[in-house]
Amino acid sequence: MAEKPEPTSGGSGRNPQDTDGGVPNLTVAMDGEELDATMGVMERMVEPANMREAYRRVKRNAGAPGVDGMTVDELGAHLRQHWPTIREKLRQGSYVPQPVKRVEIPKPGGKGVRLLGIPTVSDRLIQQALHQVLSPVFDPQFSEHSYGFRPGRSAQQAVVAAREYVAEGRRWVVDMDLEKFFDRVNHDVLMERVARRVSDRRVLRLIRRYLTAGILCAGVLEVPRQGTPQGGPLSPLLSNILLDDLDKELERREHAFCRYADDCNVYVHSRRAGERLLASLERYLEGKLHLKVNGTKSAVDRPWNRSFLGYSMTWHKRPRLRVSREAVKRLRDKVNKEMRRGRGRSVGATIESLKPLLRGWHAYFRLAEVKNVFEQLDGWLRRKLRCILWRQWKRPSTRAARLRARGLNEATVRASAGNGRGPWWNAGATHMNVAFPKRYFDRLGLYSFVDALVPAS
């Protein structure tokens, strides 16, 4: 929807209760100011066009309420009433963020949990607006080897770059994992790096307040001394600002590397060079950035023995990308969880619930050049669905009737319906494959990785 023009003549303009394409009218708090080169960062942040865009993104991203219980749908009404006051506090440098809500998300593979801090929707709006102003200031200075949380960059680009480094002859990788990175960020070190390019003291004070905002966990308020909570729009940018020093150090040493957030791989020509580099980087990170390398997860190894952003590669001189074993296992775990959640549903309903997961997973791994994993997953999915059917039938008489209805001959029906084998065995047996072939599931709309394959560009 096209935006309505701002009032250009005298008078008070639109009523503060008006909206612009569903976006609360934030212009009323600006006293007629326009964005120009003389504005401080804070004035740029609260400028109406920037706030409207921040509001749209917060609405589009949705998300859970924070500690105040306010939902994204309630944000508009809240802003119409309170935005002038919030804006004034921001401009005066007196705004104090609310605590974040602690949420635990299981890590892939079930190994521990990832701690998220969910800001209130009002604070998400302010963080998003600040991100939109600061990103153009910092992003152009970031390394070309940094791919995470940056406009126009993606994990797939990092994976392709990694493959090219190996193809050039760098057939050893320093796979470096930072231990609890987001929980260990040193506030003073981070703020010193933000202050290199931001002189507006109000903005620096606001960022530090977001870093030290309390964390509400099980009714207890904790005040962090280090770390930047994952879950807010500003955290990814702050992580890139801090780790840009690592990028610049690796560039100074003329290394070939790819970094996506705190996941960094450096490609070298020999194991000995990799081991020297890993030891050197451990000293650098602890001394300069107060960060610690996770010794149990970091390693110097062949690239085809490691995974990077869910991908691995083959050992060939010109490596081919493949889906890592860990990524396949995570998908299987998610499918199993979704199927358990939907016990009692029809197979068609189960297929519909799986579609977004399967499409999204395949879209991410579209660059994989080793295709057999997709064939195996297609067969596994169909077997899982046949297993559901067998379980639902329960009685041998019901199974016999169903198999008979699917056109199997009487001898096969009698031998199969009461064979005493378990559901998984029967789901892979000939009688179920003949009764429910691939075309049956195609008609129900099951997403097929093989059918969706297109040549990688």
Short mmCIF file of C-alpha atoms in Angstrom, two decimals:
data_model
loop_
_atom_site.label_atom_id
_atom_site.label_comp_id
_atom_site.label_asym_id
_atom_site.label_seq_id
_atom_site.Cartn_x
_atom_site.Cartn_y
_atom_site.Cartn_z
CA MET A 1 0.00 0.00 0.00
CA ALA A 2 1.37 3.44 -0.92
CA GLU A 3 2.13 5.74 1.98
CA LYS A 4 -0.04 8.80 2.46
CA PRO A 5 1.85 12.09 2.01
CA GLU A 6 2.83 14.03 5.09
CA PRO A 7 1.05 17.36 5.66
CA THR A 8 2.92 20.15 3.91
CA SER A 9 0.95 23.18 5.03
CA GLY A 10 0.27 24.74 8.41
CA GLY A 11 -1.92 23.26 11.11
CA SER A 12 -1.53 20.24 13.30
CA GLY A 13 -1.64 17.67 10.47
CA ARG A 14 -3.29 14.32 11.03
CA ASN A 15 -4.77 13.23 14.30
CA PRO A 16 -2.36 11.23 16.48
CA GLN A 17 -4.83 8.33 16.39
CA ASP A 18 -4.55 8.04 12.60
CA THR A 19 -2.57 5.20 11.07
CA ASP A 20 -0.56 4.92 7.88
CA GLY A 21 -1.17 1.58 6.27
CA GLY A 22 -1.64 -0.03 9.68
CA VAL A 23 1.40 1.77 11.12
CA PRO A 24 0.76 4.15 14.05
CA ASN A 25 1.36 7.79 13.16
CA LEU A 26 4.66 8.54 14.86
CA THR A 27 5.10 11.92 13.17
CA VAL A 28 3.28 13.80 15.92
CA ALA A 29 6.28 13.47 18.23
CA MET A 30 8.78 14.95 15.81
CA ASP A 31 7.84 18.62 16.04
CA GLY A 32 8.12 18.99 12.29
CA GLU A 33 11.82 17.99 12.12
CA GLU A 34 13.14 16.36 8.99
CA LEU A 35 16.06 13.97 8.66
CA ASP A 36 19.22 15.77 7.57
CA ALA A 37 22.96 15.42 7.80
CA THR A 38 23.20 17.51 10.98
CA MET A 39 21.03 15.13 13.02
CA GLY A 40 22.54 13.01 15.77
CA VAL A 41 22.11 9.26 15.65
CA MET A 42 19.25 9.44 18.14
CA GLU A 43 17.34 11.94 15.97
CA ARG A 44 17.86 9.68 12.97
CA MET A 45 16.56 6.76 14.97
CA VAL A 46 13.27 8.39 16.02
CA GLU A 47 12.67 9.99 12.61
CA PRO A 48 9.14 9.00 11.46
CA ALA A 49 10.11 7.06 8.32
CA ASN A 50 12.66 4.99 10.27
CA MET A 51 10.18 4.25 13.05
CA ARG A 52 7.47 3.25 10.59
CA GLU A 53 9.84 0.78 8.93
CA ALA A 54 10.89 -0.59 12.33
CA TYR A 55 7.23 -1.04 13.27
CA ARG A 56 6.53 -2.96 10.06
CA ARG A 57 9.44 -5.31 10.67
CA VAL A 58 8.51 -5.98 14.28
CA LYS A 59 4.94 -6.72 13.20
CA ARG A 60 6.14 -8.99 10.38
CA ASN A 61 8.53 -10.91 12.66
CA ALA A 62 5.80 -11.36 15.30
CA GLY A 63 7.30 -13.26 18.23
CA ALA A 64 6.36 -13.91 21.84
CA PRO A 65 5.50 -11.20 24.39
CA GLY A 66 8.12 -9.94 26.81
CA VAL A 67 7.90 -9.52 30.57
CA ASP A 68 5.00 -7.06 30.29
CA GLY A 69 2.82 -9.54 28.38
CA MET A 70 2.16 -7.11 25.52
CA THR A 71 1.69 -8.80 22.15
CA VAL A 72 2.76 -7.47 18.77
CA ASP A 73 -0.91 -6.88 17.90
CA GLU A 74 -1.24 -4.58 20.90
CA LEU A 75 1.82 -2.51 20.05
CA GLY A 76 0.02 -0.04 17.77
CA ALA A 77 -2.50 1.04 20.41
CA HIS A 78 0.30 1.33 22.98
CA LEU A 79 2.34 3.59 20.69
CA ARG A 80 -0.58 5.87 19.88
CA GLN A 81 -0.90 6.58 23.58
CA HIS A 82 2.70 6.51 24.78
CA TRP A 83 5.01 7.23 21.84
CA PRO A 84 5.44 10.98 22.52
CA THR A 85 6.66 10.17 26.05
CA ILE A 86 8.94 7.35 24.89
CA ARG A 87 10.37 9.54 22.14
CA GLU A 88 11.11 12.36 24.56
CA LYS A 89 12.89 10.02 26.96
CA LEU A 90 14.97 8.65 24.10
CA ARG A 91 15.98 12.12 22.96
CA GLN A 92 16.85 13.17 26.49
CA GLY A 93 18.88 9.99 27.06
CA SER A 94 16.75 8.92 30.01
CA TYR A 95 14.94 5.92 28.50
CA VAL A 96 15.41 2.72 30.53
CA PRO A 97 14.59 -0.62 28.82
CA GLN A 98 12.50 -3.21 30.60
CA PRO A 99 14.06 -6.56 31.60
CA VAL A 100 14.08 -9.38 29.07
CA LYS A 101 12.27 -12.68 29.54
CA ARG A 102 14.48 -15.77 29.71
CA VAL A 103 13.46 -18.57 27.35
CA GLU A 104 15.27 -21.88 26.96
CA ILE A 105 15.44 -23.43 23.48
CA PRO A 106 16.80 -27.00 23.11
CA LYS A 107 20.00 -27.11 21.08
CA PRO A 108 20.16 -29.33 17.97
CA GLY A 109 20.83 -32.93 18.93
CA GLY A 110 19.44 -32.44 22.42
CA LYS A 111 22.81 -31.32 23.82
CA GLY A 112 21.83 -28.64 26.32
CA VAL A 113 19.74 -25.53 25.79
CA ARG A 114 20.26 -22.15 24.16
CA LEU A 115 19.28 -19.22 26.38
CA LEU A 116 17.27 -16.49 24.69
CA GLY A 117 16.30 -13.12 26.13
CA ILE A 118 12.98 -11.89 24.76
CA PRO A 119 12.62 -8.08 25.00
CA THR A 120 9.22 -6.44 25.27
CA VAL A 121 7.67 -5.50 21.93
CA SER A 122 8.31 -1.81 22.71
CA ASP A 123 12.01 -2.51 23.22
CA ARG A 124 12.07 -4.68 20.10
CA LEU A 125 10.74 -1.68 18.18
CA ILE A 126 13.43 0.63 19.58
CA GLN A 127 16.19 -1.93 18.97
CA GLN A 128 15.00 -2.46 15.40
CA ALA A 129 14.94 1.30 14.75
CA LEU A 130 18.44 1.61 16.20
CA HIS A 131 19.65 -1.33 14.13
CA GLN A 132 18.38 0.33 10.94
CA VAL A 133 20.38 3.47 11.69
CA LEU A 134 23.57 1.79 12.90
CA SER A 135 23.79 -0.93 10.26
CA PRO A 136 24.64 1.47 7.40
CA VAL A 137 27.32 2.99 9.63
CA PHE A 138 29.08 -0.28 10.49
CA ASP A 139 28.24 -2.74 7.72
CA PRO A 140 30.33 -1.13 4.93
CA GLN A 141 33.40 -1.49 7.15
CA PHE A 142 32.85 -5.17 7.88
CA SER A 143 35.00 -7.85 6.30
CA GLU A 144 34.09 -9.47 2.99
CA HIS A 145 34.59 -12.78 4.81
CA SER A 146 31.73 -12.07 7.26
CA TYR A 147 28.39 -13.50 6.14
CA GLY A 148 26.09 -13.62 9.16
CA PHE A 149 23.24 -11.17 9.81
CA ARG A 150 24.21 -8.83 7.01
CA PRO A 151 22.07 -7.45 4.18
CA GLY A 152 22.63 -9.25 0.90
CA ARG A 153 24.67 -12.03 2.53
CA SER A 154 23.74 -15.57 3.50
CA ALA A 155 24.96 -18.83 4.93
CA GLN A 156 24.91 -20.37 1.45
CA GLN A 157 27.41 -17.76 0.24
CA ALA A 158 29.72 -18.67 3.10
CA VAL A 159 29.48 -22.37 2.23
CA VAL A 160 30.29 -21.71 -1.44
CA ALA A 161 33.30 -19.59 -0.45
CA ALA A 162 34.51 -22.39 1.83
CA ARG A 163 34.29 -24.88 -1.02
CA GLU A 164 36.35 -22.58 -3.25
CA TYR A 165 39.10 -22.30 -0.64
CA VAL A 166 39.37 -26.09 -0.49
CA ALA A 167 39.35 -26.32 -4.29
CA GLU A 168 42.30 -23.91 -4.36
CA GLY A 169 44.36 -26.37 -2.32
CA ARG A 170 43.66 -25.35 1.30
CA ARG A 171 42.67 -28.85 2.34
CA TRP A 172 42.83 -28.38 6.11
CA VAL A 173 40.36 -26.37 8.15
CA VAL A 174 40.64 -24.67 11.52
CA ASP A 175 37.07 -25.16 12.72
CA MET A 176 36.81 -22.72 15.61
CA ASP A 177 33.90 -22.58 18.06
CA LEU A 178 33.61 -19.77 20.60
CA GLU A 179 32.47 -21.02 23.98
CA LYS A 180 29.09 -19.53 24.97
CA PHE A 181 29.83 -16.48 22.84
CA PHE A 182 26.63 -14.50 23.41
CA ASP A 183 26.81 -15.18 27.16
CA ARG A 184 30.45 -14.09 27.48
CA VAL A 185 30.59 -10.81 25.54
CA ASN A 186 32.51 -8.28 27.60
CA HIS A 187 30.44 -5.09 27.79
CA ASP A 188 33.39 -2.70 28.06
CA VAL A 189 35.20 -4.28 25.13
CA LEU A 190 32.06 -4.17 22.99
CA MET A 191 31.15 -0.59 23.90
CA GLU A 192 34.67 0.61 23.11
CA ARG A 193 34.25 -0.75 19.60
CA VAL A 194 30.79 0.76 19.17
CA ALA A 195 32.17 4.12 20.30
CA ARG A 196 34.76 4.06 17.51
CA ARG A 197 32.03 5.04 15.04
CA VAL A 198 29.22 6.38 17.25
CA SER A 199 29.75 9.58 19.20
CA ASP A 200 26.15 10.20 20.31
CA ARG A 201 26.38 9.61 24.06
CA ARG A 202 22.62 9.02 24.31
CA VAL A 203 22.89 6.09 21.90
CA LEU A 204 25.94 4.65 23.67
CA ARG A 205 24.09 4.93 26.98
CA LEU A 206 21.01 3.24 25.49
CA ILE A 207 23.03 0.32 24.08
CA ARG A 208 24.76 -0.26 27.40
CA ARG A 209 21.40 -0.22 29.15
CA TYR A 210 20.16 -2.90 26.77
CA LEU A 211 23.26 -4.95 27.58
CA THR A 212 22.69 -4.62 31.32
CA ALA A 213 18.89 -4.86 31.30
CA GLY A 214 17.75 -7.40 33.84
CA ILE A 215 16.84 -10.96 32.87
CA LEU A 216 13.63 -12.30 34.41
CA CYS A 217 13.94 -16.05 35.00
CA ALA A 218 11.36 -17.99 37.07
CA GLY A 219 10.30 -14.77 38.78
CA VAL A 220 13.85 -13.81 39.76
CA LEU A 221 15.52 -10.74 38.24
CA GLU A 222 19.18 -11.22 37.30
CA VAL A 223 21.43 -8.31 36.29
CA PRO A 224 24.04 -9.53 33.77
CA ARG A 225 27.66 -8.38 34.01
CA GLN A 226 28.57 -9.77 30.61
CA GLY A 227 26.87 -11.13 27.50
CA THR A 228 24.33 -9.85 25.02
CA PRO A 229 20.99 -11.68 25.14
CA GLN A 230 20.01 -13.49 21.96
CA GLY A 231 16.48 -12.62 20.92
CA GLY A 232 16.59 -8.88 20.29
CA PRO A 233 17.07 -7.21 16.88
CA LEU A 234 20.25 -5.46 18.02
CA SER A 235 22.23 -8.51 19.21
CA PRO A 236 23.34 -9.78 15.76
CA LEU A 237 24.77 -6.38 14.81
CA LEU A 238 26.59 -6.07 18.13
CA SER A 239 28.12 -9.52 17.66
CA ASN A 240 29.43 -8.52 14.24
CA ILE A 241 30.86 -5.28 15.63
CA LEU A 242 32.81 -7.20 18.27
CA LEU A 243 34.01 -9.99 16.00
CA ASP A 244 35.05 -7.62 13.24
CA ASP A 245 38.33 -7.30 15.12
CA LEU A 246 38.88 -11.03 14.62
CA ASP A 247 38.09 -10.64 10.91
CA LYS A 248 40.57 -7.80 10.55
CA GLU A 249 43.26 -9.79 12.35
CA LEU A 250 42.77 -12.77 10.03
CA GLU A 251 42.85 -10.44 7.02
CA ARG A 252 46.05 -8.85 8.30
CA ARG A 253 47.59 -12.32 8.40
CA GLU A 254 46.25 -12.97 4.87
CA HIS A 255 44.22 -16.03 5.80
CA ALA A 256 41.33 -17.51 3.81
CA PHE A 257 38.33 -17.75 6.12
CA CYS A 258 34.55 -17.61 6.41
CA ARG A 259 32.70 -16.35 9.47
CA TYR A 260 28.98 -16.60 10.12
CA ALA A 261 28.20 -15.04 13.52
CA ASP A 262 30.41 -16.91 16.02
CA ASP A 263 31.04 -19.83 13.64
CA CYS A 264 34.44 -19.29 12.00
CA ASN A 265 36.38 -21.59 9.66
CA VAL A 266 39.91 -20.81 8.46
CA TYR A 267 41.35 -22.83 5.55
CA VAL A 268 45.07 -23.63 5.48
CA HIS A 269 47.51 -25.87 3.58
CA SER A 270 48.68 -28.20 6.36
CA ARG A 271 47.72 -29.58 9.75
CA ARG A 272 50.80 -28.01 11.34
CA ALA A 273 49.86 -24.55 10.04
CA GLY A 274 46.32 -25.06 11.34
CA GLU A 275 47.45 -26.09 14.80
CA ARG A 276 49.77 -23.07 15.07
CA LEU A 277 46.95 -20.79 13.93
CA LEU A 278 44.41 -22.22 16.36
CA ALA A 279 46.80 -21.73 19.30
CA SER A 280 47.55 -18.19 18.15
CA LEU A 281 43.85 -17.33 17.78
CA GLU A 282 43.09 -18.67 21.25
CA ARG A 283 45.65 -16.24 22.70
CA TYR A 284 44.37 -13.37 20.55
CA LEU A 285 40.71 -13.86 21.44
CA GLU A 286 41.33 -14.19 25.16
CA GLY A 287 43.74 -11.27 25.29
CA LYS A 288 42.00 -8.78 22.99
CA LEU A 289 38.30 -9.66 23.07
CA HIS A 290 38.04 -11.59 26.36
CA LEU A 291 36.49 -14.54 24.52
CA LYS A 292 37.30 -18.21 24.96
CA VAL A 293 37.67 -20.89 22.29
CA ASN A 294 35.76 -24.10 23.03
CA GLY A 295 38.49 -26.71 23.02
CA THR A 296 36.13 -29.68 22.79
CA LYS A 297 34.30 -28.41 19.71
CA SER A 298 37.19 -26.70 17.90
CA ALA A 299 39.58 -28.76 15.80
CA VAL A 300 42.06 -28.83 12.93
CA ASP A 301 40.84 -31.45 10.47
CA ARG A 302 40.01 -32.23 6.88
CA PRO A 303 37.00 -30.20 5.65
CA TRP A 304 35.14 -33.37 4.63
CA ASN A 305 35.34 -34.60 8.22
CA ARG A 306 33.69 -31.43 9.57
CA SER A 307 30.45 -29.58 8.96
CA PHE A 308 29.99 -25.87 8.37
CA LEU A 309 26.54 -24.29 8.62
CA GLY A 310 24.91 -27.68 8.05
CA TYR A 311 26.96 -28.53 4.97
CA SER A 312 29.99 -30.71 4.47
CA MET A 313 31.90 -31.55 1.30
CA THR A 314 33.55 -34.44 -0.51
CA TRP A 315 37.29 -35.17 -0.61
CA HIS A 316 37.63 -34.65 -4.38
CA LYS A 317 40.11 -32.16 -5.82
CA ARG A 318 37.08 -30.12 -6.81
CA PRO A 319 34.90 -30.78 -3.75
CA ARG A 320 31.16 -31.20 -4.00
CA LEU A 321 28.84 -29.91 -1.31
CA ARG A 322 26.73 -32.35 0.64
CA VAL A 323 24.30 -32.21 3.54
CA SER A 324 26.05 -33.04 6.80
CA ARG A 325 25.03 -36.09 8.81
CA GLU A 326 24.13 -33.82 11.73
CA ALA A 327 21.73 -31.80 9.56
CA VAL A 328 20.01 -34.96 8.31
CA LYS A 329 19.62 -36.20 11.88
CA ARG A 330 18.13 -32.88 12.98
CA LEU A 331 15.57 -33.07 10.18
CA ARG A 332 14.63 -36.63 11.09
CA ASP A 333 14.22 -35.59 14.74
CA LYS A 334 11.92 -32.72 13.75
CA VAL A 335 9.84 -34.97 11.49
CA ASN A 336 9.51 -37.56 14.26
CA LYS A 337 8.45 -34.87 16.71
CA GLU A 338 5.83 -33.52 14.32
CA MET A 339 4.46 -37.00 13.66
CA ARG A 340 4.22 -37.76 17.38
CA ARG A 341 2.39 -34.49 17.90
CA GLY A 342 -0.17 -35.47 15.27
CA ARG A 343 -0.98 -39.02 16.35
CA GLY A 344 -4.56 -39.79 15.45
CA ARG A 345 -4.57 -37.45 12.45
CA SER A 346 -5.10 -38.62 8.92
CA VAL A 347 -2.06 -39.15 6.74
CA GLY A 348 -3.18 -36.20 4.60
CA ALA A 349 -3.27 -33.88 7.63
CA THR A 350 0.17 -35.09 8.69
CA ILE A 351 1.54 -34.38 5.23
CA GLU A 352 0.12 -30.85 5.32
CA SER A 353 1.75 -30.18 8.69
CA LEU A 354 5.13 -31.37 7.35
CA LYS A 355 5.14 -29.26 4.19
CA PRO A 356 6.58 -26.01 5.65
CA LEU A 357 9.36 -27.93 7.43
CA LEU A 358 10.34 -29.95 4.36
CA ARG A 359 10.18 -27.00 1.96
CA GLY A 360 12.24 -24.78 4.25
CA TRP A 361 14.87 -27.45 4.86
CA HIS A 362 15.24 -28.19 1.15
CA ALA A 363 15.43 -24.47 0.30
CA TYR A 364 18.37 -24.10 2.67
CA PHE A 365 20.18 -27.19 1.35
CA ARG A 366 19.47 -26.52 -2.31
CA LEU A 367 23.21 -26.17 -3.02
CA ALA A 368 23.98 -29.78 -2.08
CA GLU A 369 25.57 -31.54 -5.04
CA VAL A 370 25.50 -35.05 -3.55
CA LYS A 371 21.87 -36.03 -4.16
CA ASN A 372 21.56 -39.52 -2.65
CA VAL A 373 20.60 -38.06 0.73
CA PHE A 374 17.45 -36.62 -0.83
CA GLU A 375 16.48 -40.00 -2.29
CA GLN A 376 17.03 -41.65 1.09
CA LEU A 377 14.96 -39.04 2.90
CA ASP A 378 12.11 -39.36 0.39
CA GLY A 379 11.99 -43.12 0.95
CA TRP A 380 12.24 -42.70 4.73
CA LEU A 381 9.35 -40.21 4.79
CA ARG A 382 7.08 -42.51 2.80
CA ARG A 383 7.95 -45.40 5.09
CA LYS A 384 7.12 -43.27 8.14
CA LEU A 385 3.71 -42.50 6.66
CA ARG A 386 3.05 -46.15 5.80
CA CYS A 387 3.96 -46.94 9.39
CA ILE A 388 1.27 -44.51 10.58
CA LEU A 389 -1.30 -46.27 8.40
CA TRP A 390 -0.34 -49.70 9.72
CA ARG A 391 -0.60 -48.48 13.33
CA GLN A 392 -4.00 -46.91 12.71
CA TRP A 393 -5.45 -50.12 11.33
CA LYS A 394 -4.61 -52.04 14.57
CA ARG A 395 -6.56 -55.26 13.97
CA PRO A 396 -5.55 -57.93 11.42
CA SER A 397 -9.08 -57.88 10.00
CA THR A 398 -8.86 -54.14 9.41
CA ARG A 399 -5.45 -54.50 7.82
CA ALA A 400 -6.72 -57.23 5.54
CA ALA A 401 -9.67 -55.08 4.46
CA ARG A 402 -7.44 -52.07 3.76
CA LEU A 403 -4.91 -54.07 1.77
CA ARG A 404 -7.69 -55.76 -0.17
CA ALA A 405 -9.19 -52.35 -0.96
CA ARG A 406 -5.83 -51.25 -2.32
CA GLY A 407 -5.92 -54.05 -4.90
CA LEU A 408 -3.64 -56.69 -3.36
CA ASN A 409 -4.45 -60.33 -4.19
CA GLU A 410 -6.01 -62.53 -1.55
CA ALA A 411 -2.92 -64.65 -0.91
CA THR A 412 -0.80 -61.58 -0.21
CA VAL A 413 -3.52 -60.08 2.00
CA ARG A 414 -3.77 -63.22 4.16
CA ALA A 415 0.02 -63.55 4.47
CA SER A 416 0.53 -59.90 5.36
CA ALA A 417 -2.38 -58.86 7.58
CA GLY A 418 -1.52 -61.18 10.45
CA ASN A 419 2.21 -61.68 10.03
CA GLY A 420 2.99 -60.61 13.60
CA ARG A 421 5.70 -58.21 12.52
CA GLY A 422 5.90 -54.67 13.88
CA PRO A 423 4.63 -51.50 12.15
CA TRP A 424 8.10 -50.36 10.99
CA TRP A 425 8.90 -53.71 9.38
CA ASN A 426 5.54 -53.79 7.62
CA ALA A 427 5.95 -50.17 6.47
CA GLY A 428 9.04 -51.24 4.55
CA ALA A 429 7.64 -54.53 3.28
CA THR A 430 6.56 -55.21 -0.29
CA HIS A 431 2.84 -55.38 0.46
CA MET A 432 2.74 -51.82 1.86
CA ASN A 433 4.97 -50.46 -0.91
CA VAL A 434 2.68 -51.98 -3.54
CA ALA A 435 -0.50 -50.84 -1.76
CA PHE A 436 0.79 -47.32 -1.16
CA PRO A 437 3.33 -46.44 -3.86
CA LYS A 438 4.95 -43.05 -4.33
CA ARG A 439 2.14 -41.78 -6.56
CA TYR A 440 -0.32 -42.25 -3.66
CA PHE A 441 1.63 -39.82 -1.50
CA ASP A 442 2.20 -37.50 -4.46
CA ARG A 443 -1.58 -37.14 -4.79
CA LEU A 444 -1.79 -36.24 -1.10
CA GLY A 445 0.80 -33.49 -1.66
CA LEU A 446 3.83 -34.99 0.10
CA TYR A 447 6.85 -32.81 -0.66
CA SER A 448 9.46 -34.79 -2.58
CA PHE A 449 13.09 -33.66 -2.37
CA VAL A 450 13.96 -35.61 -5.51
CA ASP A 451 11.10 -34.16 -7.57
CA ALA A 452 12.04 -30.64 -6.44
CA LEU A 453 15.71 -30.99 -7.41
CA VAL A 454 16.99 -28.37 -9.83
CA PRO A 455 20.57 -28.03 -11.07
CA ALA A 456 22.60 -25.72 -8.81
CA SER A 457 23.79 -22.58 -10.58
#
